[in-house]
Amino acid sequence: MENKIIKTIPEAIKASGLKSGMTISFHHHLRNGDYLLNMVLDACAKMKIKNLTVCASSIFDCHEPLIGHIKKGVVTGLECSYMSKVVGQEIARGILKKPVIFRTHGSRPGDIARGKMKIDVAFIGAPTADTMGNCTGKHGKSRFGSIGYAYADAEYAKKSIVVTDNLVEYPLSDASITEDKIDFVVPVKAIGDPEKIVSGTTAITRDPVRLRMAQMAVKCIEAAGLMKDGLSFQTGAGGATLAVAVYLKEKMLKEGIVGSYILGGITSYSLDLQREGCFKSLIDVQSFDTASAADIATNPNHIEVSGLQYGSAVAKSSCMATLDTAMLGATEVDVNFNVNVHTDSNGNIMGGSGGHTDIAEQCKMDIIITPLFRNRLPMIKDRVTTISTKGKYIDVIITERGVAVNENVAKPNAIKNLKQKFIRAGIPVVDIRDLKKMAEDICGKPKPAPRGKKIVANVLGHSGEHVDYIYNIPK
Amino acid sequence: MENKIIKTIPEAIKASGLKSGMTISFHHHLRNGDYLLNMVLDACAKMKIKNLTVCASSIFDCHEPLIGHIKKGVVTGLECSYMSKVVGQEIARGILKKPVIFRTHGSRPGDIARGKMKIDVAFIGAPTADTMGNCTGKHGKSRFGSIGYAYADAEYAKKSIVVTDNLVEYPLSDASITEDKIDFVVPVKAIGDPEKIVSGTTAITRDPVRLRMAQMAVKCIEAAGLMKDGLSFQTGAGGATLAVAVYLKEKMLKEGIVGSYILGGITSYSLDLQREGCFKSLIDVQSFDTASAADIATNPNHIEVSGLQYGSAVAKSSCMATLDTAMLGATEVDVNFNVNVHTDSNGNIMGGSGGHTDIAEQCKMDIIITPLFRNRLPMIKDRVTTISTKGKYIDVIITERGVAVNENVAKPNAIKNLKQKFIRAGIPVVDIRDLKKMAEDICGKPKPAPRGKKIVANVLGHSGEHVDYIYNIPK
C-alpha cells in the first residue's frame, strides 16, 4: 500500500462497502460551515443508497438538505448531541419515523466505545491529512482546531474515511487522528467554511441585564469558596455565560489568582484569560472560533482532548471529573431545577445537551444563567417542555431577580451548604418558586407547548440512560 | 474524584484487584535500566500473589530477579517480544512450565487490541505524569522519549496503573497516554536509570569488515532504485546496521537526496541524518538513547507513534506499509533465507523478533547484514536453530564474501528483478549455498545446537501466526 487516496466521495463510499440500511457518522467541528455531511448524503442519494442512519455529533442549519434526504427515505435514522432549528423544527413536526436519539457530547463517544452505537462508515472532515490518513484540525485553510469529537468515530467505525482539502506528504508531524485508524483519504476542494464556526451563540452579550447576571455568577464562584489558585472553569457558547469570563478575568487579575484550566468549547475569551495568566491551560474538545483554532496549533498549553477524555462516563476519568465550576445555558428551567436545552417553549427542537448534561453531573458547581422571561415568555416553569439535564445535577440558577440554589443536588462532588454560603456572602438567594411567580406575575402563566402523541426524539443522559422524550408538534 | 494517586505499589496492586493467576503487563522503554518490573514482582511476591503471567514487551538482563520469581511460582507465564540472555538462558533450560510466547513489536499490540492477549493490570512506568494519569516519556529525570509500546496496554488492560518519578500538576500539556485510560497513579523515587537505555547493541561498529558490509548495504539501496527523494529507511540497534546510517548520510548529502522518514528505534545516528536534512521526519516507537529521548520533546518532526501504528497487522495501516528499506540483524540465517534472532547457535535464548519480522514482511527491501562466521561458528546454515522471520520475507543478505539475493521472496511490496539489478550495478551477488560452503570450508560444518524435547517458547509472527518452537537445552 503506497497511499490510501480515493479520488472522489462516491468512489470512497463504494470502496467502504456502504449500503442501504447502514449507519454513517460525522463530526461537527466546522459547525454551521460544514460541507461534508451534505456532500456525502447527496452522493448517497445519487447512488440510490437509502435507509441510512446519520450519526452526527451535531446538526446545524447548514444541514438543511438533510430534510429533503429524510423526506426521500435516504435518511431514516438520526442520532446527534445537538440540532439547531432549521432541521429541528421539521423533526418536531414528525418527518422522521423513528425518534431521533439525542446523546450528550460525553455519552456519544462513550456509547461508540462500548459498542452501543455502531458506526459502519465514519466520514471525518480534516483540514489537513497526509496520504495515509494521519490528520489534524490544526492546519490548513479550513482549520477548526481541536478534532476532539471525531476520535471515537475514527477508532471504532468499521470503515473510516478522511476527507480533506489540504492533502500533505506523509508523514504529517502532529496528527491528532492516526493512520492506524483510517481506511481511505479523499481530497476535495473544500470541506467547509471556517468563518462559520462562530455562530450567534459565541458572541458576547451587550445586554446590561445579562451582564449583571454574569457579574453575579462571579460572586457565586467566590461565595462557594472556589475563587482561589487552581480554579478550573468551563463556560459554554452563550452570550451571558461568555460574559462571565470577562468579569472572572477582572477579579482574578485584581486578586492575583492563578487558575488551573479552562475546559471547553474554547473561545477567544478563554484564550484571553490564559494569555493574561489567569489560567495555566486550555483543555479543548472543540474550538469555537478561528482564533482558538489558530491558537491550538502553536500554544503548548492549549491541549486537544478527545470526546471520551472530555466528558465520557465510560472513560476511566474525564476532564470534567476535576472541574470546579461551569456556566451553562437553558431555554427553560423548572421549579425542580430541571433544565431544557433541547426545545423552545413551543416544542420546537433547537438545541441539545451538547456537554451540558455531562458537565452538570460532574462538576462541583454548575450555574445556569437565564433571564426570568424572554419575549414575554416565562423561563421558569412548573415542568420544562423537555428535560435535558435533571434537576438533581443543577446547583445554581441565576436570574436578574435573584439566585436560586438547589438544596436537593445529588452528585458526589457537590459543594456543601451552598445556600448558607451564598446568603452569608450577601447573594440575593430566592426560592425558585418565587422566581417562577415573579415571572408569571409579569407575563402570565404560560400555556404548555402544543404536544402530539408521537415521540420524535429520545433524550439520553451522561451515562446513556433515558432522560426524557420529545413529542411532535401537532399540525 | 480529585486525583488518582495511590501512595505505594502494594496499595495500587490491592486497589487494582490483582490476584493470583492474572496477567500483568510492562513496557520496556527503559530497556536495561528498568526498575518497575522488579518492583512490582517483588511486591506481588510479598503479597503472596502467585501464578502470574508477565506480559512484558521485552525482558532485559536487569530483570534477573524474574528468574527467582519463576522458580518460586510467583510467575508461571511469560509473554514478550524480546528476551536478553540472563533470563533467556534460564528459560532455555526449562525453568518455566509453560512455553514463553514470543510475539513481535507489531503483533503484541495487535493481539492486545483484538483481545487475543488479555491484560488484567498494566503497569506503565512514566517519567512524567499528572495527578489524573496523563503521562509521557518526554520529560522528567527518567525520560526515555517515545512511550509507543505502552499505548495498547493502557488502552486495553482492565486496570492501568501509571508509576512515575515525576508527578506534576494536572493537566499535563503534552500527554502521550491520557487520563481516560488510567485508573491509578503511583509516585515512586525512581522508575529506572535512563543511562542504561543505550545497550551494547546501539553502539556503532569499528570493525572494518562490518563497515565494508555497511557500505555494501548503501550500494544495494542504490541498485534497487530506492536512492531517491522520498526514501524511507529503518535501521535497528546493531553495530553494523547502524553504520549503514553513516554511509547513507554521506551518499545522500553528496547527491542532494532528501528522504522522507526514518522509522524505528531512533538513535542519535537517526537524529544526525534528520538534522543534516537527509530525512524530513523521524517516526519513533522507541528512543534508543538519551539524545533521542531529549530530541522528541522539542523537535516537531520527531513523531511519536504507538506500537499499533508502528507495525501492527491489525491496524488499518502501519508506518511500515510505506517503508522502503530496513537494515536488520541476525544471529543465524539459512539457505532458505530464514533468519534467527531468538537463539544463538547453542540454543540459548538471547533475543527476539522485536520489530524484525514485522519490518521484513512489510518493507520493500530488507537487508540482513551478517558476517559469514562469528567465533569460528558459521552464520549461514542448512536450517537456523530457530526461525524468527521466515525466508520468504527476507530480500537480501550481505556478508563480507558476497551478497545473497532471495529470488523466492513472497510479499506484495517486493522489488522486482532485484538480483538482475544488483548484478547490473556490480554488486557481488553470490548464491546463498555458496556462502554457506565458504563458511564451512573455513570453520567446518557446525554441529546442530543441543536440543531437548520440551518446548520452551512458541514464536509467533507479524499477524500472530505460529512460526516456530524453541526447545530446551538438555542438562
mmCIF file of N, CA, C and O in Angstrom, chain B residues 384-442:
data_model
loop_
_atom_site.group_PDB
_atom_site.id
_atom_site.type_symbol
_atom_site.label_atom_id
_atom_site.label_comp_id
_atom_site.label_asym_id
_atom_site.label_seq_id
_atom_site.Cartn_x
_atom_site.Cartn_y
_atom_site.Cartn_z
ATOM 1 N N VAL B 384 18.221 -22.729 10.306
ATOM 2 C CA VAL B 384 18.509 -21.962 11.521
ATOM 3 C C VAL B 384 17.983 -22.714 12.740
ATOM 4 O O VAL B 384 17.033 -23.500 12.637
ATOM 5 N N THR B 385 18.600 -22.474 13.880
ATOM 6 C CA THR B 385 18.166 -23.118 15.128
ATOM 7 C C THR B 385 16.713 -22.759 15.419
ATOM 8 O O THR B 385 15.914 -23.594 15.807
ATOM 9 N N THR B 386 16.388 -21.491 15.224
ATOM 10 C CA THR B 386 15.012 -21.018 15.419
ATOM 11 C C THR B 386 14.643 -20.123 14.241
ATOM 12 O O THR B 386 15.430 -19.243 13.868
ATOM 13 N N ILE B 387 13.465 -20.349 13.668
ATOM 14 C CA ILE B 387 13.002 -19.397 12.649
ATOM 15 C C ILE B 387 12.287 -18.259 13.363
ATOM 16 O O ILE B 387 11.248 -18.448 13.983
ATOM 17 N N SER B 388 12.873 -17.063 13.283
ATOM 18 C CA SER B 388 12.209 -15.868 13.821
ATOM 19 C C SER B 388 11.412 -15.212 12.705
ATOM 20 O O SER B 388 10.248 -14.863 12.866
ATOM 21 N N THR B 389 12.064 -15.031 11.558
ATOM 22 C CA THR B 389 11.427 -14.420 10.387
ATOM 23 C C THR B 389 11.601 -15.380 9.220
ATOM 24 O O THR B 389 12.721 -15.816 8.928
ATOM 25 N N LYS B 390 10.492 -15.703 8.595
ATOM 26 C CA LYS B 390 10.532 -16.675 7.502
ATOM 27 C C LYS B 390 11.299 -16.142 6.299
ATOM 28 O O LYS B 390 11.208 -14.954 5.955
ATOM 29 N N GLY B 391 11.994 -17.018 5.623
ATOM 30 C CA GLY B 391 12.805 -16.660 4.468
ATOM 31 C C GLY B 391 12.033 -15.935 3.383
ATOM 32 O O GLY B 391 12.589 -15.068 2.689
ATOM 33 N N LYS B 392 10.776 -16.230 3.250
ATOM 34 C CA LYS B 392 10.023 -15.603 2.149
ATOM 35 C C LYS B 392 9.871 -14.088 2.316
ATOM 36 O O LYS B 392 9.448 -13.403 1.389
ATOM 37 N N TYR B 393 10.205 -13.585 3.519
ATOM 38 C CA TYR B 393 10.126 -12.131 3.736
ATOM 39 C C TYR B 393 11.495 -11.451 3.693
ATOM 40 O O TYR B 393 11.603 -10.239 3.880
ATOM 41 N N ILE B 394 12.554 -12.250 3.497
ATOM 42 C CA ILE B 394 13.911 -11.687 3.522
ATOM 43 C C ILE B 394 14.404 -11.487 2.090
ATOM 44 O O ILE B 394 14.409 -12.418 1.293
ATOM 45 N N ASP B 395 14.833 -10.259 1.785
ATOM 46 C CA ASP B 395 15.234 -9.943 0.414
ATOM 47 C C ASP B 395 16.719 -10.157 0.152
ATOM 48 O O ASP B 395 17.095 -10.726 -0.855
ATOM 49 N N VAL B 396 17.541 -9.657 1.055
ATOM 50 C CA VAL B 396 18.982 -9.581 0.780
ATOM 51 C C VAL B 396 19.760 -9.958 2.038
ATOM 52 O O VAL B 396 19.391 -9.548 3.144
ATOM 53 N N ILE B 397 20.829 -10.732 1.836
ATOM 54 C CA ILE B 397 21.752 -10.996 2.942
ATOM 55 C C ILE B 397 23.140 -10.562 2.508
ATOM 56 O O ILE B 397 23.653 -11.036 1.488
ATOM 57 N N ILE B 398 23.703 -9.646 3.265
ATOM 58 C CA ILE B 398 25.049 -9.154 2.949
ATOM 59 C C ILE B 398 26.052 -9.808 3.886
ATOM 60 O O ILE B 398 25.884 -9.761 5.102
ATOM 61 N N THR B 399 27.078 -10.430 3.288
ATOM 62 C CA THR B 399 28.195 -10.942 4.082
ATOM 63 C C THR B 399 29.472 -10.291 3.559
ATOM 64 O O THR B 399 29.448 -9.607 2.528
ATOM 65 N N GLU B 400 30.583 -10.574 4.232
ATOM 66 C CA GLU B 400 31.852 -9.990 3.777
ATOM 67 C C GLU B 400 32.359 -10.678 2.501
ATOM 68 O O GLU B 400 33.269 -10.177 1.855
ATOM 69 N N ARG B 401 31.709 -11.825 2.139
ATOM 70 C CA ARG B 401 32.156 -12.542 0.954
ATOM 71 C C ARG B 401 31.152 -12.478 -0.209
ATOM 72 O O ARG B 401 31.250 -13.221 -1.163
ATOM 73 N N GLY B 402 30.178 -11.649 -0.067
ATOM 74 C CA GLY B 402 29.220 -11.534 -1.157
ATOM 75 C C GLY B 402 27.804 -11.315 -0.655
ATOM 76 O O GLY B 402 27.534 -11.413 0.550
ATOM 77 N N VAL B 403 26.949 -11.017 -1.616
ATOM 78 C CA VAL B 403 25.574 -10.636 -1.293
ATOM 79 C C VAL B 403 24.622 -11.682 -1.875
ATOM 80 O O VAL B 403 24.656 -11.962 -3.084
ATOM 81 N N ALA B 404 23.778 -12.262 -1.019
ATOM 82 C CA ALA B 404 22.782 -13.231 -1.494
ATOM 83 C C ALA B 404 21.448 -12.532 -1.676
ATOM 84 O O ALA B 404 21.039 -11.741 -0.842
ATOM 85 N N VAL B 405 20.807 -12.820 -2.813
ATOM 86 C CA VAL B 405 19.501 -12.210 -3.100
ATOM 87 C C VAL B 405 18.462 -13.325 -3.156
ATOM 88 O O VAL B 405 18.660 -14.347 -3.817
ATOM 89 N N ASN B 406 17.373 -13.128 -2.467
ATOM 90 C CA ASN B 406 16.322 -14.150 -2.392
ATOM 91 C C ASN B 406 15.388 -14.020 -3.590
ATOM 92 O O ASN B 406 14.673 -13.031 -3.722
ATOM 93 N N GLU B 407 15.409 -15.044 -4.445
ATOM 94 C CA GLU B 407 14.540 -14.987 -5.624
ATOM 95 C C GLU B 407 13.147 -15.544 -5.328
ATOM 96 O O GLU B 407 12.285 -15.532 -6.189
ATOM 97 N N ASN B 408 12.960 -16.024 -4.108
ATOM 98 C CA ASN B 408 11.649 -16.578 -3.745
ATOM 99 C C ASN B 408 10.908 -15.717 -2.730
ATOM 100 O O ASN B 408 10.107 -16.217 -1.945
ATOM 101 N N VAL B 409 11.219 -14.437 -2.742
ATOM 102 C CA VAL B 409 10.512 -13.532 -1.828
ATOM 103 C C VAL B 409 9.030 -13.545 -2.160
ATOM 104 O O VAL B 409 8.647 -13.530 -3.333
ATOM 105 N N ALA B 410 8.200 -13.611 -1.117
ATOM 106 C CA ALA B 410 6.748 -13.628 -1.344
ATOM 107 C C ALA B 410 6.102 -12.578 -0.452
ATOM 108 O O ALA B 410 5.653 -12.852 0.655
ATOM 109 N N LYS B 411 6.137 -11.348 -0.900
ATOM 110 C CA LYS B 411 5.449 -10.267 -0.203
ATOM 111 C C LYS B 411 5.044 -9.237 -1.242
ATOM 112 O O LYS B 411 5.752 -9.051 -2.240
ATOM 113 N N PRO B 412 3.932 -8.585 -1.034
ATOM 114 C CA PRO B 412 3.370 -7.751 -2.099
ATOM 115 C C PRO B 412 4.257 -6.574 -2.504
ATOM 116 O O PRO B 412 4.288 -6.192 -3.668
ATOM 117 N N ASN B 413 5.002 -6.016 -1.541
ATOM 118 C CA ASN B 413 5.779 -4.800 -1.831
ATOM 119 C C ASN B 413 7.145 -5.063 -2.449
ATOM 120 O O ASN B 413 7.885 -4.119 -2.729
ATOM 121 N N ALA B 414 7.502 -6.335 -2.621
ATOM 122 C CA ALA B 414 8.881 -6.656 -3.002
ATOM 123 C C ALA B 414 9.266 -6.002 -4.333
ATOM 124 O O ALA B 414 8.441 -5.813 -5.220
ATOM 125 N N ILE B 415 10.549 -5.666 -4.432
ATOM 126 C CA ILE B 415 11.077 -5.059 -5.662
ATOM 127 C C ILE B 415 11.347 -6.163 -6.682
ATOM 128 O O ILE B 415 11.942 -7.194 -6.344
ATOM 129 N N LYS B 416 10.910 -5.946 -7.897
ATOM 130 C CA LYS B 416 11.065 -6.997 -8.922
ATOM 131 C C LYS B 416 12.471 -7.023 -9.501
ATOM 132 O O LYS B 416 13.131 -5.998 -9.593
ATOM 133 N N ASN B 417 12.909 -8.212 -9.904
ATOM 134 C CA ASN B 417 14.212 -8.407 -10.573
ATOM 135 C C ASN B 417 15.376 -7.829 -9.776
ATOM 136 O O ASN B 417 16.279 -7.212 -10.331
ATOM 137 N N LEU B 418 15.323 -8.029 -8.495
ATOM 138 C CA LEU B 418 16.338 -7.435 -7.626
ATOM 139 C C LEU B 418 17.728 -7.995 -7.952
ATOM 140 O O LEU B 418 18.707 -7.239 -8.023
ATOM 141 N N LYS B 419 17.777 -9.310 -8.175
ATOM 142 C CA LYS B 419 19.076 -9.932 -8.443
ATOM 143 C C LYS B 419 19.715 -9.316 -9.689
ATOM 144 O O LYS B 419 20.889 -8.935 -9.666
ATOM 145 N N GLN B 420 18.927 -9.211 -10.760
ATOM 146 C CA GLN B 420 19.453 -8.616 -12.008
ATOM 147 C C GLN B 420 19.910 -7.178 -11.765
ATOM 148 O O GLN B 420 20.970 -6.751 -12.258
ATOM 149 N N LYS B 421 19.134 -6.435 -11.003
ATOM 150 C CA LYS B 421 19.510 -5.045 -10.719
ATOM 151 C C LYS B 421 20.841 -4.983 -9.976
ATOM 152 O O LYS B 421 21.678 -4.119 -10.234
ATOM 153 N N PHE B 422 21.022 -5.882 -9.026
ATOM 154 C CA PHE B 422 22.263 -5.907 -8.246
ATOM 155 C C PHE B 422 23.454 -6.261 -9.143
ATOM 156 O O PHE B 422 24.519 -5.634 -9.079
ATOM 157 N N ILE B 423 23.247 -7.292 -9.980
ATOM 158 C CA ILE B 423 24.348 -7.729 -10.861
ATOM 159 C C ILE B 423 24.737 -6.592 -11.799
ATOM 160 O O ILE B 423 25.926 -6.270 -11.964
ATOM 161 N N ARG B 424 23.702 -5.951 -12.350
ATOM 162 C CA ARG B 424 23.956 -4.837 -13.263
ATOM 163 C C ARG B 424 24.746 -3.715 -12.566
ATOM 164 O O ARG B 424 25.552 -3.020 -13.175
ATOM 165 N N ALA B 425 24.517 -3.551 -11.263
ATOM 166 C CA ALA B 425 25.196 -2.487 -10.516
ATOM 167 C C ALA B 425 26.577 -2.920 -10.025
ATOM 168 O O ALA B 425 27.253 -2.177 -9.311
ATOM 169 N N GLY B 426 26.976 -4.124 -10.383
ATOM 170 C CA GLY B 426 28.305 -4.583 -9.981
ATOM 171 C C GLY B 426 28.387 -5.095 -8.553
ATOM 172 O O GLY B 426 29.476 -5.240 -7.989
ATOM 173 N N ILE B 427 27.268 -5.376 -7.946
ATOM 174 C CA ILE B 427 27.275 -5.936 -6.591
ATOM 175 C C ILE B 427 27.637 -7.419 -6.680
ATOM 176 O O ILE B 427 27.118 -8.125 -7.551
ATOM 177 N N PRO B 428 28.548 -7.881 -5.825
ATOM 178 C CA PRO B 428 28.992 -9.283 -5.916
ATOM 179 C C PRO B 428 27.921 -10.247 -5.409
ATOM 180 O O PRO B 428 27.941 -10.668 -4.251
ATOM 181 N N VAL B 429 26.989 -10.575 -6.292
ATOM 182 C CA VAL B 429 25.896 -11.477 -5.916
ATOM 183 C C VAL B 429 26.412 -12.910 -5.890
ATOM 184 O O VAL B 429 27.076 -13.354 -6.816
ATOM 185 N N VAL B 430 26.151 -13.588 -4.816
ATOM 186 C CA VAL B 430 26.623 -14.964 -4.626
ATOM 187 C C VAL B 430 25.428 -15.807 -4.189
ATOM 188 O O VAL B 430 24.578 -15.333 -3.428
ATOM 189 N N ASP B 431 25.398 -17.045 -4.655
ATOM 190 C CA ASP B 431 24.332 -17.941 -4.203
ATOM 191 C C ASP B 431 24.516 -18.211 -2.714
ATOM 192 O O ASP B 431 25.622 -18.420 -2.234
ATOM 193 N N ILE B 432 23.389 -18.217 -1.998
ATOM 194 C CA ILE B 432 23.490 -18.373 -0.546
ATOM 195 C C ILE B 432 24.094 -19.727 -0.169
ATOM 196 O O ILE B 432 24.775 -19.856 0.852
ATOM 197 N N ARG B 433 23.909 -20.729 -1.025
ATOM 198 C CA ARG B 433 24.517 -22.036 -0.747
ATOM 199 C C ARG B 433 26.039 -21.969 -0.872
ATOM 200 O O ARG B 433 26.763 -22.638 -0.137
ATOM 201 N N ASP B 434 26.517 -21.138 -1.786
ATOM 202 C CA ASP B 434 27.969 -20.958 -1.908
ATOM 203 C C ASP B 434 28.521 -20.218 -0.694
ATOM 204 O O ASP B 434 29.618 -20.512 -0.221
ATOM 205 N N LEU B 435 27.753 -19.254 -0.202
ATOM 206 C CA LEU B 435 28.190 -18.537 1.009
ATOM 207 C C LEU B 435 28.294 -19.518 2.177
ATOM 208 O O LEU B 435 29.242 -19.488 2.964
ATOM 209 N N LYS B 436 27.309 -20.380 2.269
ATOM 210 C CA LYS B 436 27.326 -21.381 3.331
ATOM 211 C C LYS B 436 28.582 -22.263 3.206
ATOM 212 O O LYS B 436 29.281 -22.533 4.183
ATOM 213 N N LYS B 437 28.869 -22.669 1.962
ATOM 214 C CA LYS B 437 30.028 -23.540 1.733
ATOM 215 C C LYS B 437 31.331 -22.826 2.129
ATOM 216 O O LYS B 437 32.192 -23.409 2.789
ATOM 217 N N MET B 438 31.457 -21.542 1.735
ATOM 218 C CA MET B 438 32.661 -20.770 2.105
ATOM 219 C C MET B 438 32.846 -20.789 3.617
ATOM 220 O O MET B 438 33.946 -20.992 4.124
ATOM 221 N N ALA B 439 31.763 -20.566 4.343
ATOM 222 C CA ALA B 439 31.848 -20.540 5.804
ATOM 223 C C ALA B 439 32.268 -21.901 6.328
ATOM 224 O O ALA B 439 33.148 -22.010 7.202
ATOM 225 N N GLU B 440 31.692 -22.943 5.790
ATOM 226 C CA GLU B 440 32.008 -24.290 6.273
ATOM 227 C C GLU B 440 33.416 -24.713 5.885
ATOM 228 O O GLU B 440 34.061 -25.471 6.602
ATOM 229 N N ASP B 441 33.904 -24.222 4.739
ATOM 230 C CA ASP B 441 35.277 -24.528 4.336
ATOM 231 C C ASP B 441 36.263 -23.974 5.352
ATOM 232 O O ASP B 441 37.308 -24.550 5.611
ATOM 233 N N ILE B 442 35.924 -22.856 5.926
ATOM 234 C CA ILE B 442 36.818 -22.229 6.906
ATOM 235 C C ILE B 442 36.613 -22.828 8.297
ATOM 236 O O ILE B 442 37.555 -23.154 9.003
#
